[in-house]
mmCIF file of C-alpha atoms in Angstrom:
data_model
loop_
_atom_site.group_PDB
_atom_site.id
_atom_site.type_symbol
_atom_site.label_atom_id
_atom_site.label_comp_id
_atom_site.label_asym_id
_atom_site.label_seq_id
_atom_site.Cartn_x
_atom_site.Cartn_y
_atom_site.Cartn_z
ATOM 1 C CA UNK A 1 -26.982 -67.876 -24.505
ATOM 2 C CA UNK A 2 -30.364 -68.446 -26.111
ATOM 3 C CA UNK A 3 -30.908 -70.523 -29.248
ATOM 4 C CA UNK A 4 -30.704 -67.482 -31.505
ATOM 5 C CA UNK A 5 -27.303 -66.497 -30.066
ATOM 6 C CA UNK A 6 -28.434 -63.552 -27.981
ATOM 7 C CA UNK A 7 -27.758 -63.044 -24.293
ATOM 8 C CA UNK A 8 -31.170 -62.808 -22.551
ATOM 9 C CA UNK A 9 -29.993 -60.964 -19.446
ATOM 10 C CA UNK A 10 -27.082 -60.223 -17.149
ATOM 11 C CA UNK A 11 -26.361 -63.927 -17.559
ATOM 12 C CA UNK A 12 -28.065 -67.138 -18.617
ATOM 13 C CA UNK A 13 -27.616 -69.045 -15.394
ATOM 14 C CA UNK A 14 -26.082 -72.036 -17.234
ATOM 15 C CA UNK A 15 -22.685 -73.165 -16.059
ATOM 16 C CA UNK A 16 -22.763 -70.309 -13.531
ATOM 17 C CA UNK A 17 -19.761 -71.405 -11.502
ATOM 18 C CA UNK A 18 -17.546 -71.560 -14.593
ATOM 19 C CA UNK A 19 -18.778 -68.120 -15.708
ATOM 20 C CA UNK A 20 -18.005 -66.587 -12.317
ATOM 21 C CA UNK A 21 -14.482 -68.049 -12.457
ATOM 22 C CA UNK A 22 -13.929 -66.711 -15.967
ATOM 23 C CA UNK A 23 -15.248 -63.139 -15.509
ATOM 24 C CA UNK A 24 -11.901 -61.695 -16.527
ATOM 25 C CA UNK A 25 -11.979 -63.660 -19.796
ATOM 26 C CA UNK A 26 -15.645 -63.701 -20.768
ATOM 27 C CA UNK A 27 -17.450 -60.517 -21.682
ATOM 28 C CA UNK A 28 -20.884 -62.111 -21.863
ATOM 29 C CA UNK A 29 -21.606 -61.768 -18.170
ATOM 30 C CA UNK A 30 -22.255 -58.049 -18.048
ATOM 31 C CA UNK A 31 -22.662 -56.177 -14.819
ATOM 32 C CA UNK A 32 -20.804 -53.609 -12.761
ATOM 33 C CA UNK A 33 -17.434 -53.808 -14.550
ATOM 34 C CA UNK A 34 -18.686 -54.661 -18.048
ATOM 35 C CA UNK A 35 -20.687 -52.176 -20.066
ATOM 36 C CA UNK A 36 -20.465 -54.040 -23.361
ATOM 37 C CA UNK A 37 -24.271 -54.038 -23.553
ATOM 38 C CA UNK A 38 -24.066 -50.326 -24.304
ATOM 39 C CA UNK A 39 -22.381 -50.993 -27.620
ATOM 40 C CA UNK A 40 -24.444 -49.277 -30.367
ATOM 41 C CA UNK A 41 -26.874 -51.645 -32.018
ATOM 42 C CA UNK A 42 -25.740 -50.530 -35.480
ATOM 43 C CA UNK A 43 -22.389 -52.263 -35.059
ATOM 44 C CA UNK A 44 -22.260 -55.415 -37.172
ATOM 45 C CA UNK A 45 -19.893 -58.316 -37.681
ATOM 46 C CA UNK A 46 -17.274 -57.859 -40.435
ATOM 47 C CA UNK A 47 -18.292 -59.454 -43.760
ATOM 48 C CA UNK A 48 -16.829 -62.882 -44.502
ATOM 49 C CA UNK A 49 -13.767 -62.892 -46.674
ATOM 50 C CA UNK A 50 -14.287 -63.893 -50.244
ATOM 51 C CA UNK A 51 -11.799 -66.479 -51.446
ATOM 52 C CA UNK A 52 -10.866 -66.296 -55.080
ATOM 53 C CA UNK A 53 -8.032 -68.028 -56.802
ATOM 54 C CA UNK A 54 -5.585 -65.991 -58.861
ATOM 55 C CA UNK A 55 -5.094 -68.894 -61.194
ATOM 56 C CA UNK A 56 -7.218 -68.667 -64.313
ATOM 57 C CA UNK A 57 -7.477 -70.851 -67.371
ATOM 58 C CA UNK A 58 -6.159 -68.732 -70.210
ATOM 59 C CA UNK A 59 -6.370 -69.841 -73.786
ATOM 60 C CA UNK A 60 -3.180 -69.731 -75.909
ATOM 61 C CA UNK A 61 -2.531 -66.509 -77.712
ATOM 62 C CA UNK A 62 -3.345 -66.382 -81.350
ATOM 63 C CA UNK A 63 0.258 -65.681 -82.503
ATOM 64 C CA UNK A 64 1.863 -68.438 -80.448
ATOM 65 C CA UNK A 65 2.238 -71.961 -81.643
ATOM 66 C CA UNK A 66 0.817 -74.613 -79.402
ATOM 67 C CA UNK A 67 3.285 -76.412 -77.221
ATOM 68 C CA UNK A 68 3.231 -79.921 -76.011
ATOM 69 C CA UNK A 69 2.995 -80.308 -72.251
ATOM 70 C CA UNK A 70 6.555 -81.702 -72.135
ATOM 71 C CA UNK A 71 8.016 -78.748 -74.037
ATOM 72 C CA UNK A 72 6.158 -76.271 -71.854
ATOM 73 C CA UNK A 73 7.628 -77.824 -68.716
ATOM 74 C CA UNK A 74 11.174 -77.528 -70.121
ATOM 75 C CA UNK A 75 10.703 -73.858 -71.086
ATOM 76 C CA UNK A 76 9.461 -72.718 -67.677
ATOM 77 C CA UNK A 77 11.989 -72.158 -64.875
ATOM 78 C CA UNK A 78 11.640 -74.413 -61.874
ATOM 79 C CA UNK A 79 9.745 -72.808 -59.051
ATOM 80 C CA UNK A 80 8.098 -73.873 -55.854
ATOM 81 C CA UNK A 81 4.372 -74.434 -55.943
ATOM 82 C CA UNK A 82 2.394 -71.429 -54.700
ATOM 83 C CA UNK A 83 -0.730 -71.715 -52.584
ATOM 84 C CA UNK A 84 -3.921 -70.062 -53.656
ATOM 85 C CA UNK A 85 -3.896 -66.347 -52.728
ATOM 86 C CA UNK A 86 -6.835 -64.831 -50.915
ATOM 87 C CA UNK A 87 -7.970 -61.517 -52.308
ATOM 88 C CA UNK A 88 -9.373 -59.286 -49.627
ATOM 89 C CA UNK A 89 -10.032 -55.603 -49.358
ATOM 90 C CA UNK A 90 -8.037 -53.525 -46.885
ATOM 91 C CA UNK A 91 -10.965 -53.172 -44.475
ATOM 92 C CA UNK A 92 -11.619 -56.909 -44.578
ATOM 93 C CA UNK A 93 -7.959 -57.621 -43.832
ATOM 94 C CA UNK A 94 -8.007 -55.300 -40.799
ATOM 95 C CA UNK A 95 -11.250 -56.805 -39.503
ATOM 96 C CA UNK A 96 -9.847 -60.321 -39.941
ATOM 97 C CA UNK A 97 -6.665 -59.402 -38.080
ATOM 98 C CA UNK A 98 -8.661 -57.982 -35.174
ATOM 99 C CA UNK A 99 -10.867 -61.071 -35.040
ATOM 100 C CA UNK A 100 -8.029 -63.631 -35.048
ATOM 101 C CA UNK A 101 -7.313 -63.604 -31.274
ATOM 102 C CA UNK A 102 -10.970 -64.356 -30.574
ATOM 103 C CA UNK A 103 -11.034 -67.323 -32.987
ATOM 104 C CA UNK A 104 -8.663 -69.519 -31.010
ATOM 105 C CA UNK A 105 -10.815 -72.224 -29.444
ATOM 106 C CA UNK A 106 -10.160 -73.201 -25.844
ATOM 107 C CA UNK A 107 -11.833 -76.555 -26.533
ATOM 108 C CA UNK A 108 -12.992 -78.217 -29.671
ATOM 109 C CA UNK A 109 -15.963 -76.317 -31.042
ATOM 110 C CA UNK A 110 -15.870 -73.636 -28.339
ATOM 111 C CA UNK A 111 -14.522 -70.083 -28.718
ATOM 112 C CA UNK A 112 -13.030 -67.960 -25.986
ATOM 113 C CA UNK A 113 -13.816 -64.256 -26.048
ATOM 114 C CA UNK A 114 -11.699 -61.539 -24.555
ATOM 115 C CA UNK A 115 -13.219 -59.374 -21.810
ATOM 116 C CA UNK A 116 -14.719 -56.036 -22.700
ATOM 117 C CA UNK A 117 -12.978 -54.549 -19.655
ATOM 118 C CA UNK A 118 -9.693 -55.146 -17.920
ATOM 119 C CA UNK A 119 -11.207 -56.271 -14.625
ATOM 120 C CA UNK A 120 -8.109 -55.849 -12.391
ATOM 121 C CA UNK A 121 -7.515 -52.338 -13.715
ATOM 122 C CA UNK A 122 -11.224 -51.544 -13.336
ATOM 123 C CA UNK A 123 -11.172 -52.688 -9.705
ATOM 124 C CA UNK A 124 -8.005 -50.698 -8.966
ATOM 125 C CA UNK A 125 -9.430 -47.501 -10.476
ATOM 126 C CA UNK A 126 -12.726 -47.983 -8.617
ATOM 127 C CA UNK A 127 -10.927 -48.442 -5.295
ATOM 128 C CA UNK A 128 -8.824 -45.354 -5.993
ATOM 129 C CA UNK A 129 -11.879 -43.225 -6.717
ATOM 130 C CA UNK A 130 -13.754 -44.489 -3.662
ATOM 131 C CA UNK A 131 -10.706 -43.958 -1.460
ATOM 132 C CA UNK A 132 -10.280 -40.386 -2.658
ATOM 133 C CA UNK A 133 -13.928 -39.488 -2.100
ATOM 134 C CA UNK A 134 -14.163 -41.118 1.329
ATOM 135 C CA UNK A 135 -10.794 -39.740 2.424
ATOM 136 C CA UNK A 136 -11.853 -36.178 1.624
ATOM 137 C CA UNK A 137 -15.295 -36.795 3.111
ATOM 138 C CA UNK A 138 -14.063 -38.082 6.481
ATOM 139 C CA UNK A 139 -10.797 -36.222 6.969
ATOM 140 C CA UNK A 140 -11.191 -32.924 5.121
ATOM 141 C CA UNK A 141 -14.959 -32.435 4.681
ATOM 142 C CA UNK A 142 -15.687 -28.726 4.243
ATOM 143 C CA UNK A 143 -15.005 -27.135 1.873
ATOM 144 C CA UNK A 144 -12.832 -29.721 0.126
ATOM 145 C CA UNK A 145 -15.726 -32.051 -0.597
ATOM 146 C CA UNK A 146 -17.412 -29.178 -2.416
ATOM 147 C CA UNK A 147 -14.397 -29.089 -4.734
ATOM 148 C CA UNK A 148 -14.828 -32.839 -5.356
ATOM 149 C CA UNK A 149 -18.448 -32.242 -6.352
ATOM 150 C CA UNK A 150 -17.544 -29.310 -8.625
ATOM 151 C CA UNK A 151 -14.806 -31.367 -10.287
ATOM 152 C CA UNK A 152 -17.205 -34.280 -10.865
ATOM 153 C CA UNK A 153 -19.819 -31.911 -12.298
ATOM 154 C CA UNK A 154 -17.310 -30.241 -14.636
ATOM 155 C CA UNK A 155 -15.952 -33.540 -15.972
ATOM 156 C CA UNK A 156 -19.446 -34.959 -16.439
ATOM 157 C CA UNK A 157 -20.578 -31.844 -18.342
ATOM 158 C CA UNK A 158 -17.478 -31.961 -20.535
ATOM 159 C CA UNK A 159 -18.082 -35.636 -21.394
ATOM 160 C CA UNK A 160 -21.726 -35.038 -22.294
ATOM 161 C CA UNK A 161 -20.958 -31.994 -24.449
ATOM 162 C CA UNK A 162 -18.227 -33.952 -26.206
ATOM 163 C CA UNK A 163 -20.582 -36.886 -26.831
ATOM 164 C CA UNK A 164 -23.498 -34.767 -28.057
ATOM 165 C CA UNK A 165 -21.624 -32.505 -30.496
ATOM 166 C CA UNK A 166 -21.272 -35.138 -33.279
ATOM 167 C CA UNK A 167 -25.084 -35.231 -33.524
ATOM 168 C CA UNK A 168 -25.164 -31.607 -34.701
ATOM 169 C CA UNK A 169 -26.105 -29.977 -31.402
ATOM 170 C CA UNK A 170 -23.545 -27.604 -29.893
ATOM 171 C CA UNK A 171 -24.295 -26.907 -26.207
ATOM 172 C CA UNK A 172 -21.939 -24.177 -24.945
ATOM 173 C CA UNK A 173 -19.341 -25.706 -22.648
ATOM 174 C CA UNK A 174 -18.126 -22.686 -20.642
ATOM 175 C CA UNK A 175 -21.475 -21.415 -19.265
ATOM 176 C CA UNK A 176 -22.507 -24.970 -18.452
ATOM 177 C CA UNK A 177 -19.366 -25.700 -16.419
ATOM 178 C CA UNK A 178 -19.460 -22.315 -14.663
ATOM 179 C CA UNK A 179 -23.204 -22.640 -14.069
ATOM 180 C CA UNK A 180 -22.748 -26.104 -12.576
ATOM 181 C CA UNK A 181 -20.163 -24.757 -10.130
ATOM 182 C CA UNK A 182 -22.507 -21.893 -9.206
ATOM 183 C CA UNK A 183 -25.408 -24.286 -8.612
ATOM 184 C CA UNK A 184 -23.369 -26.486 -6.271
ATOM 185 C CA UNK A 185 -21.811 -23.519 -4.435
ATOM 186 C CA UNK A 186 -25.160 -21.809 -3.830
ATOM 187 C CA UNK A 187 -26.588 -25.075 -2.530
ATOM 188 C CA UNK A 188 -23.595 -25.578 -0.220
ATOM 189 C CA UNK A 189 -23.855 -22.150 1.405
ATOM 190 C CA UNK A 190 -27.599 -21.425 1.123
ATOM 191 C CA UNK A 191 -29.268 -24.818 1.275
ATOM 192 C CA UNK A 192 -31.196 -26.958 -1.181
ATOM 193 C CA UNK A 193 -33.631 -24.117 -1.928
ATOM 194 C CA UNK A 194 -30.800 -22.307 -3.733
ATOM 195 C CA UNK A 195 -30.296 -25.211 -6.142
ATOM 196 C CA UNK A 196 -33.269 -24.137 -8.266
ATOM 197 C CA UNK A 197 -31.998 -20.551 -8.240
ATOM 198 C CA UNK A 198 -28.630 -21.754 -9.520
ATOM 199 C CA UNK A 199 -30.370 -23.740 -12.262
ATOM 200 C CA UNK A 200 -32.293 -20.619 -13.335
ATOM 201 C CA UNK A 201 -29.088 -18.563 -13.451
ATOM 202 C CA UNK A 202 -27.389 -21.211 -15.571
ATOM 203 C CA UNK A 203 -30.318 -21.382 -18.009
ATOM 204 C CA UNK A 204 -30.254 -17.609 -18.505
ATOM 205 C CA UNK A 205 -26.489 -17.651 -18.975
ATOM 206 C CA UNK A 206 -26.779 -20.325 -21.668
ATOM 207 C CA UNK A 207 -29.550 -18.376 -23.432
ATOM 208 C CA UNK A 208 -27.427 -15.238 -23.582
ATOM 209 C CA UNK A 209 -24.209 -17.037 -24.505
ATOM 210 C CA UNK A 210 -25.866 -18.926 -27.356
ATOM 211 C CA UNK A 211 -27.245 -15.737 -28.944
ATOM 212 C CA UNK A 212 -23.791 -14.941 -30.345
ATOM 213 C CA UNK A 213 -23.930 -17.970 -32.679
ATOM 214 C CA UNK A 214 -27.109 -16.902 -34.443
ATOM 215 C CA UNK A 215 -30.465 -18.616 -34.925
ATOM 216 C CA UNK A 216 -29.238 -21.805 -36.631
ATOM 217 C CA UNK A 217 -30.025 -24.858 -34.453
ATOM 218 C CA UNK A 218 -30.806 -22.580 -31.498
ATOM 219 C CA UNK A 219 -33.602 -24.784 -30.128
ATOM 220 C CA UNK A 220 -31.497 -27.917 -30.496
ATOM 221 C CA UNK A 221 -28.559 -26.386 -28.625
ATOM 222 C CA UNK A 222 -30.763 -25.054 -25.817
ATOM 223 C CA UNK A 223 -32.516 -28.416 -25.462
ATOM 224 C CA UNK A 224 -29.200 -30.268 -25.210
ATOM 225 C CA UNK A 225 -27.965 -27.711 -22.674
ATOM 226 C CA UNK A 226 -31.084 -28.131 -20.540
ATOM 227 C CA UNK A 227 -30.600 -31.911 -20.531
ATOM 228 C CA UNK A 228 -26.999 -31.538 -19.355
ATOM 229 C CA UNK A 229 -27.866 -28.971 -16.658
ATOM 230 C CA UNK A 230 -30.530 -31.162 -15.087
ATOM 231 C CA UNK A 231 -28.758 -34.464 -15.585
ATOM 232 C CA UNK A 232 -25.407 -33.587 -14.004
ATOM 233 C CA UNK A 233 -25.158 -30.551 -11.661
ATOM 234 C CA UNK A 234 -28.806 -30.452 -10.596
ATOM 235 C CA UNK A 235 -28.980 -34.132 -9.592
ATOM 236 C CA UNK A 236 -25.490 -33.945 -8.099
ATOM 237 C CA UNK A 237 -26.639 -31.020 -5.962
ATOM 238 C CA UNK A 238 -28.701 -33.364 -3.764
ATOM 239 C CA UNK A 239 -25.423 -34.636 -2.293
ATOM 240 C CA UNK A 240 -24.780 -31.201 -0.749
ATOM 241 C CA UNK A 241 -27.492 -31.115 1.963
ATOM 242 C CA UNK A 242 -26.620 -34.661 2.978
ATOM 243 C CA UNK A 243 -22.936 -33.752 3.259
ATOM 244 C CA UNK A 244 -23.436 -30.555 5.241
ATOM 245 C CA UNK A 245 -25.510 -32.305 7.929
ATOM 246 C CA UNK A 246 -23.806 -33.067 11.248
ATOM 247 C CA UNK A 247 -23.616 -36.757 10.336
ATOM 248 C CA UNK A 248 -23.244 -36.014 6.635
ATOM 249 C CA UNK A 249 -20.245 -38.271 6.061
ATOM 250 C CA UNK A 250 -22.272 -41.279 7.207
ATOM 251 C CA UNK A 251 -25.220 -40.358 4.995
ATOM 252 C CA UNK A 252 -22.978 -40.176 1.937
ATOM 253 C CA UNK A 253 -21.259 -43.433 2.940
ATOM 254 C CA UNK A 254 -24.608 -45.225 3.264
ATOM 255 C CA UNK A 255 -25.706 -43.907 -0.126
ATOM 256 C CA UNK A 256 -22.517 -44.949 -1.926
ATOM 257 C CA UNK A 257 -22.587 -48.348 -0.208
ATOM 258 C CA UNK A 258 -26.175 -48.909 -1.365
ATOM 259 C CA UNK A 259 -25.163 -48.025 -4.943
ATOM 260 C CA UNK A 260 -22.237 -50.464 -4.904
ATOM 261 C CA UNK A 261 -24.345 -53.218 -3.355
ATOM 262 C CA UNK A 262 -27.035 -52.659 -5.957
ATOM 263 C CA UNK A 263 -24.605 -52.895 -8.874
ATOM 264 C CA UNK A 264 -22.738 -55.887 -7.451
ATOM 265 C CA UNK A 265 -25.893 -57.728 -6.431
ATOM 266 C CA UNK A 266 -27.423 -57.221 -9.844
ATOM 267 C CA UNK A 267 -24.233 -58.435 -11.514
ATOM 268 C CA UNK A 268 -23.885 -61.645 -9.489
ATOM 269 C CA UNK A 269 -27.603 -62.467 -9.535
ATOM 270 C CA UNK A 270 -27.763 -61.881 -13.255
ATOM 271 C CA UNK A 271 -24.813 -64.207 -13.872
ATOM 272 C CA UNK A 272 -26.277 -66.972 -11.727
ATOM 273 C CA UNK A 273 -29.998 -66.736 -12.421
ATOM 274 C CA UNK A 274 -30.637 -64.208 -15.212
ATOM 275 C CA UNK A 275 -33.025 -65.587 -17.835
ATOM 276 C CA UNK A 276 -35.695 -62.943 -18.467
ATOM 277 C CA UNK A 277 -34.540 -59.702 -20.143
ATOM 278 C CA UNK A 278 -35.601 -56.548 -18.396
ATOM 279 C CA UNK A 279 -35.148 -53.981 -21.180
ATOM 280 C CA UNK A 280 -33.797 -55.801 -24.265
ATOM 281 C CA UNK A 281 -33.921 -52.777 -26.554
ATOM 282 C CA UNK A 282 -32.005 -50.571 -24.095
ATOM 283 C CA UNK A 283 -29.661 -52.886 -22.186
ATOM 284 C CA UNK A 284 -29.971 -56.490 -23.368
ATOM 285 C CA UNK A 285 -27.835 -58.014 -20.605
ATOM 286 C CA UNK A 286 -29.968 -56.775 -17.722
ATOM 287 C CA UNK A 287 -32.498 -59.269 -16.424
ATOM 288 C CA UNK A 288 -35.357 -59.211 -13.974
ATOM 289 C CA UNK A 289 -33.451 -61.706 -11.847
ATOM 290 C CA UNK A 290 -30.536 -59.290 -11.706
ATOM 291 C CA UNK A 291 -32.892 -56.469 -10.790
ATOM 292 C CA UNK A 292 -34.236 -58.543 -7.913
ATOM 293 C CA UNK A 293 -30.681 -59.245 -6.786
ATOM 294 C CA UNK A 294 -29.919 -55.518 -6.794
ATOM 295 C CA UNK A 295 -32.843 -54.818 -4.483
ATOM 296 C CA UNK A 296 -32.085 -57.705 -2.100
ATOM 297 C CA UNK A 297 -28.361 -56.965 -1.769
ATOM 298 C CA UNK A 298 -28.893 -53.225 -1.285
ATOM 299 C CA UNK A 299 -31.726 -53.791 1.204
ATOM 300 C CA UNK A 300 -29.808 -56.276 3.362
ATOM 301 C CA UNK A 301 -26.590 -54.274 3.359
ATOM 302 C CA UNK A 302 -28.329 -50.970 4.054
ATOM 303 C CA UNK A 303 -30.384 -52.477 6.873
ATOM 304 C CA UNK A 304 -27.145 -53.205 8.737
ATOM 305 C CA UNK A 305 -25.156 -50.114 7.750
ATOM 306 C CA UNK A 306 -27.887 -47.512 8.314
ATOM 307 C CA UNK A 307 -28.713 -49.089 11.679
ATOM 308 C CA UNK A 308 -25.064 -48.994 12.801
ATOM 309 C CA UNK A 309 -24.242 -45.478 11.564
ATOM 310 C CA UNK A 310 -27.491 -43.528 11.853
ATOM 311 C CA UNK A 311 -29.409 -45.547 14.474
ATOM 312 C CA UNK A 312 -32.318 -46.222 12.116
ATOM 313 C CA UNK A 313 -34.349 -49.410 12.568
ATOM 314 C CA UNK A 314 -33.138 -52.215 10.278
ATOM 315 C CA UNK A 315 -36.466 -52.548 8.435
ATOM 316 C CA UNK A 316 -36.358 -48.849 7.561
ATOM 317 C CA UNK A 317 -32.757 -49.256 6.467
ATOM 318 C CA UNK A 318 -33.849 -52.112 4.210
ATOM 319 C CA UNK A 319 -36.496 -49.845 2.688
ATOM 320 C CA UNK A 320 -33.839 -47.190 2.126
ATOM 321 C CA UNK A 321 -31.620 -49.690 0.298
ATOM 322 C CA UNK A 322 -34.477 -50.992 -1.861
ATOM 323 C CA UNK A 323 -35.489 -47.474 -2.969
ATOM 324 C CA UNK A 324 -31.885 -46.546 -3.764
ATOM 325 C CA UNK A 325 -31.452 -49.787 -5.748
ATOM 326 C CA UNK A 326 -34.489 -48.996 -7.919
ATOM 327 C CA UNK A 327 -33.089 -45.501 -8.547
ATOM 328 C CA UNK A 328 -29.695 -46.987 -9.466
ATOM 329 C CA UNK A 329 -31.180 -49.319 -12.063
ATOM 330 C CA UNK A 330 -33.231 -46.480 -13.556
ATOM 331 C CA UNK A 331 -30.117 -44.302 -13.743
ATOM 332 C CA UNK A 332 -28.154 -47.049 -15.449
ATOM 333 C CA UNK A 333 -30.936 -47.618 -17.985
ATOM 334 C CA UNK A 334 -31.242 -43.872 -18.625
ATOM 335 C CA UNK A 335 -27.566 -43.540 -19.512
ATOM 336 C CA UNK A 336 -27.675 -46.719 -21.625
ATOM 337 C CA UNK A 337 -30.590 -45.252 -23.570
ATOM 338 C CA UNK A 338 -28.727 -41.976 -24.069
ATOM 339 C CA UNK A 339 -25.577 -43.724 -25.273
ATOM 340 C CA UNK A 340 -27.526 -45.902 -27.701
ATOM 341 C CA UNK A 341 -29.196 -42.800 -29.091
ATOM 342 C CA UNK A 342 -25.772 -41.155 -29.491
ATOM 343 C CA UNK A 343 -24.254 -44.317 -30.978
ATOM 344 C CA UNK A 344 -21.392 -44.612 -28.472
ATOM 345 C CA UNK A 345 -20.188 -47.250 -26.016
ATOM 346 C CA UNK A 346 -18.529 -45.015 -23.400
ATOM 347 C CA UNK A 347 -18.846 -41.326 -22.603
ATOM 348 C CA UNK A 348 -15.039 -41.046 -22.794
ATOM 349 C CA UNK A 349 -11.886 -43.054 -22.096
ATOM 350 C CA UNK A 350 -10.870 -40.986 -19.090
ATOM 351 C CA UNK A 351 -10.931 -43.846 -16.550
ATOM 352 C CA UNK A 352 -9.070 -47.045 -17.540
ATOM 353 C CA UNK A 353 -11.328 -50.062 -17.268
ATOM 354 C CA UNK A 354 -14.448 -47.930 -16.773
ATOM 355 C CA UNK A 355 -14.772 -45.565 -19.730
ATOM 356 C CA UNK A 356 -15.802 -42.080 -18.685
ATOM 357 C CA UNK A 357 -16.680 -40.593 -15.330
ATOM 358 C CA UNK A 358 -20.333 -40.466 -16.385
ATOM 359 C CA UNK A 359 -20.217 -44.235 -16.818
ATOM 360 C CA UNK A 360 -19.618 -44.384 -13.042
ATOM 361 C CA UNK A 361 -21.938 -41.520 -12.091
ATOM 362 C CA UNK A 362 -24.989 -42.812 -13.958
ATOM 363 C CA UNK A 363 -26.372 -44.798 -11.021
ATOM 364 C CA UNK A 364 -25.161 -42.330 -8.384
ATOM 365 C CA UNK A 365 -26.884 -39.317 -9.964
ATOM 366 C CA UNK A 366 -30.301 -40.960 -9.736
ATOM 367 C CA UNK A 367 -29.551 -42.426 -6.304
ATOM 368 C CA UNK A 368 -28.762 -39.067 -4.668
ATOM 369 C CA UNK A 369 -32.297 -37.546 -4.830
ATOM 370 C CA UNK A 370 -33.798 -40.879 -3.722
ATOM 371 C CA UNK A 371 -31.394 -41.116 -0.775
ATOM 372 C CA UNK A 372 -32.022 -37.497 0.216
ATOM 373 C CA UNK A 373 -35.779 -38.075 0.213
ATOM 374 C CA UNK A 374 -35.497 -41.270 2.267
ATOM 375 C CA UNK A 375 -33.179 -39.656 4.810
ATOM 376 C CA UNK A 376 -35.560 -36.690 5.107
ATOM 377 C CA UNK A 377 -38.262 -39.179 6.101
ATOM 378 C CA UNK A 378 -36.288 -41.708 8.143
ATOM 379 C CA UNK A 379 -33.569 -39.570 9.734
ATOM 380 C CA UNK A 380 -34.442 -35.874 9.407
ATOM 381 C CA UNK A 381 -31.785 -33.383 10.434
ATOM 382 C CA UNK A 382 -32.491 -30.829 13.155
#
């Protein structure tokens, strides 16, 4: 932590070994499993409780005769001494009750903070998701993987619509979900050229559907709908041509592995060495040291994996991993910026330990076009 109490990056580098051992108990590390840096900046600490005593010095009433102190003691019934009562408002009481578990010091003068995520649950859910995707990819492939993509697109669209509606915009959910499925299906059966055609069809469908609600906020609703269409189904559509290739399962595996290596490398490097904030107004816990770790981990891992699976020279595989890592970081920052603008921490609570599905897709969505472009250069399909 810096002198002003802020966390300058994915980690400060101080006492790194102890921080790595206490990842499940300390939420200041940030990284792949902890998205606490996406908490809206408007959130503030609860106000301190104001202590006031209920005992007041009252003067004797006008009609009562003054008593001596000894007579007053005899007249009053014996009762146990009462401690001073703290007057607090209901909101202050609730905030104090929520803060009590965090105020128990592990050592003198040092507070322990609970983790923003349940790390074991987060790991279990992540393994389950990865196992489902890879199982369908390697053992079922077509057309079941298309259904996985359509399901991911539908859930991502639903989460974004749900998050945007409190701002006053009302993007229509049904044409967006149906349009996303059409975009992915056209791309699956007609190639990447049909992805733009599917996007055009979806835009027209949203225009027509929104006419029924009248002119109020029409531009706002169409703008929000366009953001969702491009952000989720359009970017997700770049997974289709990689999947339908003869070695498509290995291309998707290399892409997902590069994403995981990028996130994990950035997390560990930020904890150990992070000192210089990368984008403090968007994601304060990301550091330039963590960004460098993302690139190095993804490059080294991809150099080996792409060489073994696709017979691409290791130096080209390293370039593939570095480009995907840069795209991952940009995708993570883009979603962090969107969530800060919306004033939310997670897109939903659909996945225990992760938040919403979009909180897992943020890096992948930007990585897919980058991976497709690199594969088109390094390992073009026949």
